[in-house]
């Protein structure tokens, strides 16, 4: 398997992207297209040790695992911004899973702001923005 510099494999990335696409096309968990009453979208700003530690890629993997959509990007001030969308329970679970992902390699970060925003109909993936 080909390794990336963040320790994950290229095959693993392809598997996540393929699963997300397949579920979206079949209307499965990652579809995100149907914006129902339980769909929540939040905008979050993380501060602390969030750049240069694989934070965006880890966030993407956790979001894929939970069938969430949205995006994440580094900001010029050293923070990370994210929009996260999906069922309320899955959105809440995201933060626990993200924390668990860094249990072996702890980093120090906090949520500087978190606000509910309107859902985006038809969104089908969680992307890393540059």
PDB file of C-alpha atoms in Angstrom:
ATOM      1  CA  UNK A   1       0.000   0.000   0.000  1.00  0.00           C
ATOM      2  CA  UNK A   2       1.215   3.485  -0.792  1.00  0.00           C
ATOM      3  CA  UNK A   3       1.685   5.609   2.320  1.00  0.00           C
ATOM      4  CA  UNK A   4       0.998   9.311   2.651  1.00  0.00           C
ATOM      5  CA  UNK A   5       3.090  11.598   4.803  1.00  0.00           C
ATOM      6  CA  UNK A   6       0.273  11.722   7.403  1.00  0.00           C
ATOM      7  CA  UNK A   7       0.473   7.926   7.937  1.00  0.00           C
ATOM      8  CA  UNK A   8      -2.711   7.011   6.083  1.00  0.00           C
ATOM      9  CA  UNK A   9      -2.760   5.041   2.857  1.00  0.00           C
ATOM     10  CA  UNK A  10      -3.820   6.214  -0.563  1.00  0.00           C
ATOM     11  CA  UNK A  11      -5.955   3.097  -0.853  1.00  0.00           C
ATOM     12  CA  UNK A  12      -7.723   4.050   2.387  1.00  0.00           C
ATOM     13  CA  UNK A  13      -8.461   7.552   1.073  1.00  0.00           C
ATOM     14  CA  UNK A  14      -9.878   6.075  -2.120  1.00  0.00           C
ATOM     15  CA  UNK A  15     -12.041   3.689  -0.099  1.00  0.00           C
ATOM     16  CA  UNK A  16     -13.545   6.550   1.950  1.00  0.00           C
ATOM     17  CA  UNK A  17     -14.220   8.645  -1.157  1.00  0.00           C
ATOM     18  CA  UNK A  18     -15.727   5.661  -2.981  1.00  0.00           C
ATOM     19  CA  UNK A  19     -17.969   4.714  -0.029  1.00  0.00           C
ATOM     20  CA  UNK A  20     -19.146   8.298   0.367  1.00  0.00           C
ATOM     21  CA  UNK A  21     -19.912   8.580  -3.364  1.00  0.00           C
ATOM     22  CA  UNK A  22     -21.699   5.212  -3.475  1.00  0.00           C
ATOM     23  CA  UNK A  23     -23.853   6.048  -0.449  1.00  0.00           C
ATOM     24  CA  UNK A  24     -24.704   9.446  -1.891  1.00  0.00           C
ATOM     25  CA  UNK A  25     -25.778   7.916  -5.200  1.00  0.00           C
ATOM     26  CA  UNK A  26     -27.928   5.328  -3.443  1.00  0.00           C
ATOM     27  CA  UNK A  27     -29.415   7.820  -0.991  1.00  0.00           C
ATOM     28  CA  UNK A  28     -27.573   6.217   1.933  1.00  0.00           C
ATOM     29  CA  UNK A  29     -26.124   7.737   5.078  1.00  0.00           C
ATOM     30  CA  UNK A  30     -23.708  10.043   3.319  1.00  0.00           C
ATOM     31  CA  UNK A  31     -26.244  11.368   0.823  1.00  0.00           C
ATOM     32  CA  UNK A  32     -26.755  14.683   2.563  1.00  0.00           C
ATOM     33  CA  UNK A  33     -29.057  15.669  -0.292  1.00  0.00           C
ATOM     34  CA  UNK A  34     -32.262  15.333   1.663  1.00  0.00           C
ATOM     35  CA  UNK A  35     -32.419  18.118   4.188  1.00  0.00           C
ATOM     36  CA  UNK A  36     -34.979  16.976   6.709  1.00  0.00           C
ATOM     37  CA  UNK A  37     -36.084  18.109  10.136  1.00  0.00           C
ATOM     38  CA  UNK A  38     -33.207  16.362  11.908  1.00  0.00           C
ATOM     39  CA  UNK A  39     -30.510  17.790   9.623  1.00  0.00           C
ATOM     40  CA  UNK A  40     -28.198  20.201  11.373  1.00  0.00           C
ATOM     41  CA  UNK A  41     -25.407  22.355   9.942  1.00  0.00           C
ATOM     42  CA  UNK A  42     -22.902  24.113  12.142  1.00  0.00           C
ATOM     43  CA  UNK A  43     -20.001  26.446  11.548  1.00  0.00           C
ATOM     44  CA  UNK A  44     -17.100  25.777  13.920  1.00  0.00           C
ATOM     45  CA  UNK A  45     -13.808  27.585  14.499  1.00  0.00           C
ATOM     46  CA  UNK A  46     -11.009  25.576  16.142  1.00  0.00           C
ATOM     47  CA  UNK A  47      -7.968  27.254  17.680  1.00  0.00           C
ATOM     48  CA  UNK A  48      -4.780  25.874  19.175  1.00  0.00           C
ATOM     49  CA  UNK A  49      -2.590  23.143  17.732  1.00  0.00           C
ATOM     50  CA  UNK A  50      -4.722  22.547  14.621  1.00  0.00           C
ATOM     51  CA  UNK A  51      -2.411  23.229  11.692  1.00  0.00           C
ATOM     52  CA  UNK A  52       0.424  20.930  10.676  1.00  0.00           C
ATOM     53  CA  UNK A  53      -0.980  17.956  12.623  1.00  0.00           C
ATOM     54  CA  UNK A  54      -3.332  16.373  10.058  1.00  0.00           C
ATOM     55  CA  UNK A  55      -6.382  18.016  11.632  1.00  0.00           C
ATOM     56  CA  UNK A  56      -8.233  18.612   8.348  1.00  0.00           C
ATOM     57  CA  UNK A  57      -7.593  15.098   7.049  1.00  0.00           C
ATOM     58  CA  UNK A  58      -8.593  13.531  10.357  1.00  0.00           C
ATOM     59  CA  UNK A  59     -11.757  15.648  10.369  1.00  0.00           C
ATOM     60  CA  UNK A  60     -12.568  14.462   6.858  1.00  0.00           C
ATOM     61  CA  UNK A  61     -12.096  10.810   7.799  1.00  0.00           C
ATOM     62  CA  UNK A  62     -14.307  11.154  10.899  1.00  0.00           C
ATOM     63  CA  UNK A  63     -16.981  12.978   8.884  1.00  0.00           C
ATOM     64  CA  UNK A  64     -16.924  10.234   6.196  1.00  0.00           C
ATOM     65  CA  UNK A  65     -17.234   7.544   8.877  1.00  0.00           C
ATOM     66  CA  UNK A  66     -20.349   9.269  10.255  1.00  0.00           C
ATOM     67  CA  UNK A  67     -21.873  10.071   6.855  1.00  0.00           C
ATOM     68  CA  UNK A  68     -21.556  13.837   7.384  1.00  0.00           C
ATOM     69  CA  UNK A  69     -21.045  16.482   4.719  1.00  0.00           C
ATOM     70  CA  UNK A  70     -19.422  19.917   4.711  1.00  0.00           C
ATOM     71  CA  UNK A  71     -15.885  21.239   4.513  1.00  0.00           C
ATOM     72  CA  UNK A  72     -12.801  22.155   6.559  1.00  0.00           C
ATOM     73  CA  UNK A  73      -9.979  24.626   5.831  1.00  0.00           C
ATOM     74  CA  UNK A  74      -6.950  26.250   7.428  1.00  0.00           C
ATOM     75  CA  UNK A  75      -7.233  29.978   8.073  1.00  0.00           C
ATOM     76  CA  UNK A  76      -4.369  32.496   7.753  1.00  0.00           C
ATOM     77  CA  UNK A  77      -4.539  33.266  11.506  1.00  0.00           C
ATOM     78  CA  UNK A  78      -3.634  29.641  12.413  1.00  0.00           C
ATOM     79  CA  UNK A  79      -7.185  28.536  13.191  1.00  0.00           C
ATOM     80  CA  UNK A  80      -9.297  25.982  11.311  1.00  0.00           C
ATOM     81  CA  UNK A  81     -12.840  26.663  10.084  1.00  0.00           C
ATOM     82  CA  UNK A  82     -15.376  23.933   9.434  1.00  0.00           C
ATOM     83  CA  UNK A  83     -18.959  23.527   8.320  1.00  0.00           C
ATOM     84  CA  UNK A  84     -20.473  20.209   9.292  1.00  0.00           C
ATOM     85  CA  UNK A  85     -23.878  18.875   8.216  1.00  0.00           C
ATOM     86  CA  UNK A  86     -25.935  15.791   8.952  1.00  0.00           C
ATOM     87  CA  UNK A  87     -28.283  14.236  11.480  1.00  0.00           C
ATOM     88  CA  UNK A  88     -28.067  15.993  14.867  1.00  0.00           C
ATOM     89  CA  UNK A  89     -26.833  12.865  16.656  1.00  0.00           C
ATOM     90  CA  UNK A  90     -24.055  12.264  14.094  1.00  0.00           C
ATOM     91  CA  UNK A  91     -22.944  15.916  14.290  1.00  0.00           C
ATOM     92  CA  UNK A  92     -22.702  15.619  18.086  1.00  0.00           C
ATOM     93  CA  UNK A  93     -20.803  12.312  17.794  1.00  0.00           C
ATOM     94  CA  UNK A  94     -18.282  13.925  15.421  1.00  0.00           C
ATOM     95  CA  UNK A  95     -16.606  15.863  18.247  1.00  0.00           C
ATOM     96  CA  UNK A  96     -16.164  12.783  20.441  1.00  0.00           C
ATOM     97  CA  UNK A  97     -14.714  10.793  17.529  1.00  0.00           C
ATOM     98  CA  UNK A  98     -12.360  13.626  16.594  1.00  0.00           C
ATOM     99  CA  UNK A  99     -11.064  13.741  20.165  1.00  0.00           C
ATOM    100  CA  UNK A 100     -10.655   9.943  20.197  1.00  0.00           C
ATOM    101  CA  UNK A 101      -8.656  10.139  16.956  1.00  0.00           C
ATOM    102  CA  UNK A 102      -5.976  12.131  18.740  1.00  0.00           C
ATOM    103  CA  UNK A 103      -5.849  10.023  21.907  1.00  0.00           C
ATOM    104  CA  UNK A 104      -2.542   8.366  20.886  1.00  0.00           C
ATOM    105  CA  UNK A 105      -1.041  11.626  19.617  1.00  0.00           C
ATOM    106  CA  UNK A 106      -2.641  14.307  21.762  1.00  0.00           C
ATOM    107  CA  UNK A 107      -2.900  17.824  20.430  1.00  0.00           C
ATOM    108  CA  UNK A 108      -4.184  20.883  22.227  1.00  0.00           C
ATOM    109  CA  UNK A 109      -7.163  22.633  20.650  1.00  0.00           C
ATOM    110  CA  UNK A 110     -10.387  24.304  21.675  1.00  0.00           C
ATOM    111  CA  UNK A 111     -13.576  25.301  19.934  1.00  0.00           C
ATOM    112  CA  UNK A 112     -13.490  29.083  19.727  1.00  0.00           C
ATOM    113  CA  UNK A 113     -16.986  29.419  18.244  1.00  0.00           C
ATOM    114  CA  UNK A 114     -19.811  27.165  17.147  1.00  0.00           C
ATOM    115  CA  UNK A 115     -23.047  28.351  15.565  1.00  0.00           C
ATOM    116  CA  UNK A 116     -25.983  26.722  13.840  1.00  0.00           C
ATOM    117  CA  UNK A 117     -26.411  27.821  10.234  1.00  0.00           C
ATOM    118  CA  UNK A 118     -28.931  26.836   7.535  1.00  0.00           C
ATOM    119  CA  UNK A 119     -28.385  23.394   5.930  1.00  0.00           C
ATOM    120  CA  UNK A 120     -27.110  23.206   2.345  1.00  0.00           C
ATOM    121  CA  UNK A 121     -29.459  21.059   0.231  1.00  0.00           C
ATOM    122  CA  UNK A 122     -27.831  18.611  -2.167  1.00  0.00           C
ATOM    123  CA  UNK A 123     -24.402  18.540  -0.512  1.00  0.00           C
ATOM    124  CA  UNK A 124     -22.907  15.053  -0.904  1.00  0.00           C
ATOM    125  CA  UNK A 125     -19.393  15.095   0.546  1.00  0.00           C
ATOM    126  CA  UNK A 126     -17.074  16.458   3.191  1.00  0.00           C
ATOM    127  CA  UNK A 127     -14.115  18.187   1.557  1.00  0.00           C
ATOM    128  CA  UNK A 128     -10.804  19.667   2.593  1.00  0.00           C
ATOM    129  CA  UNK A 129     -10.597  23.190   1.191  1.00  0.00           C
ATOM    130  CA  UNK A 130      -7.393  25.052   0.426  1.00  0.00           C
TER     131      UNK A 130
END
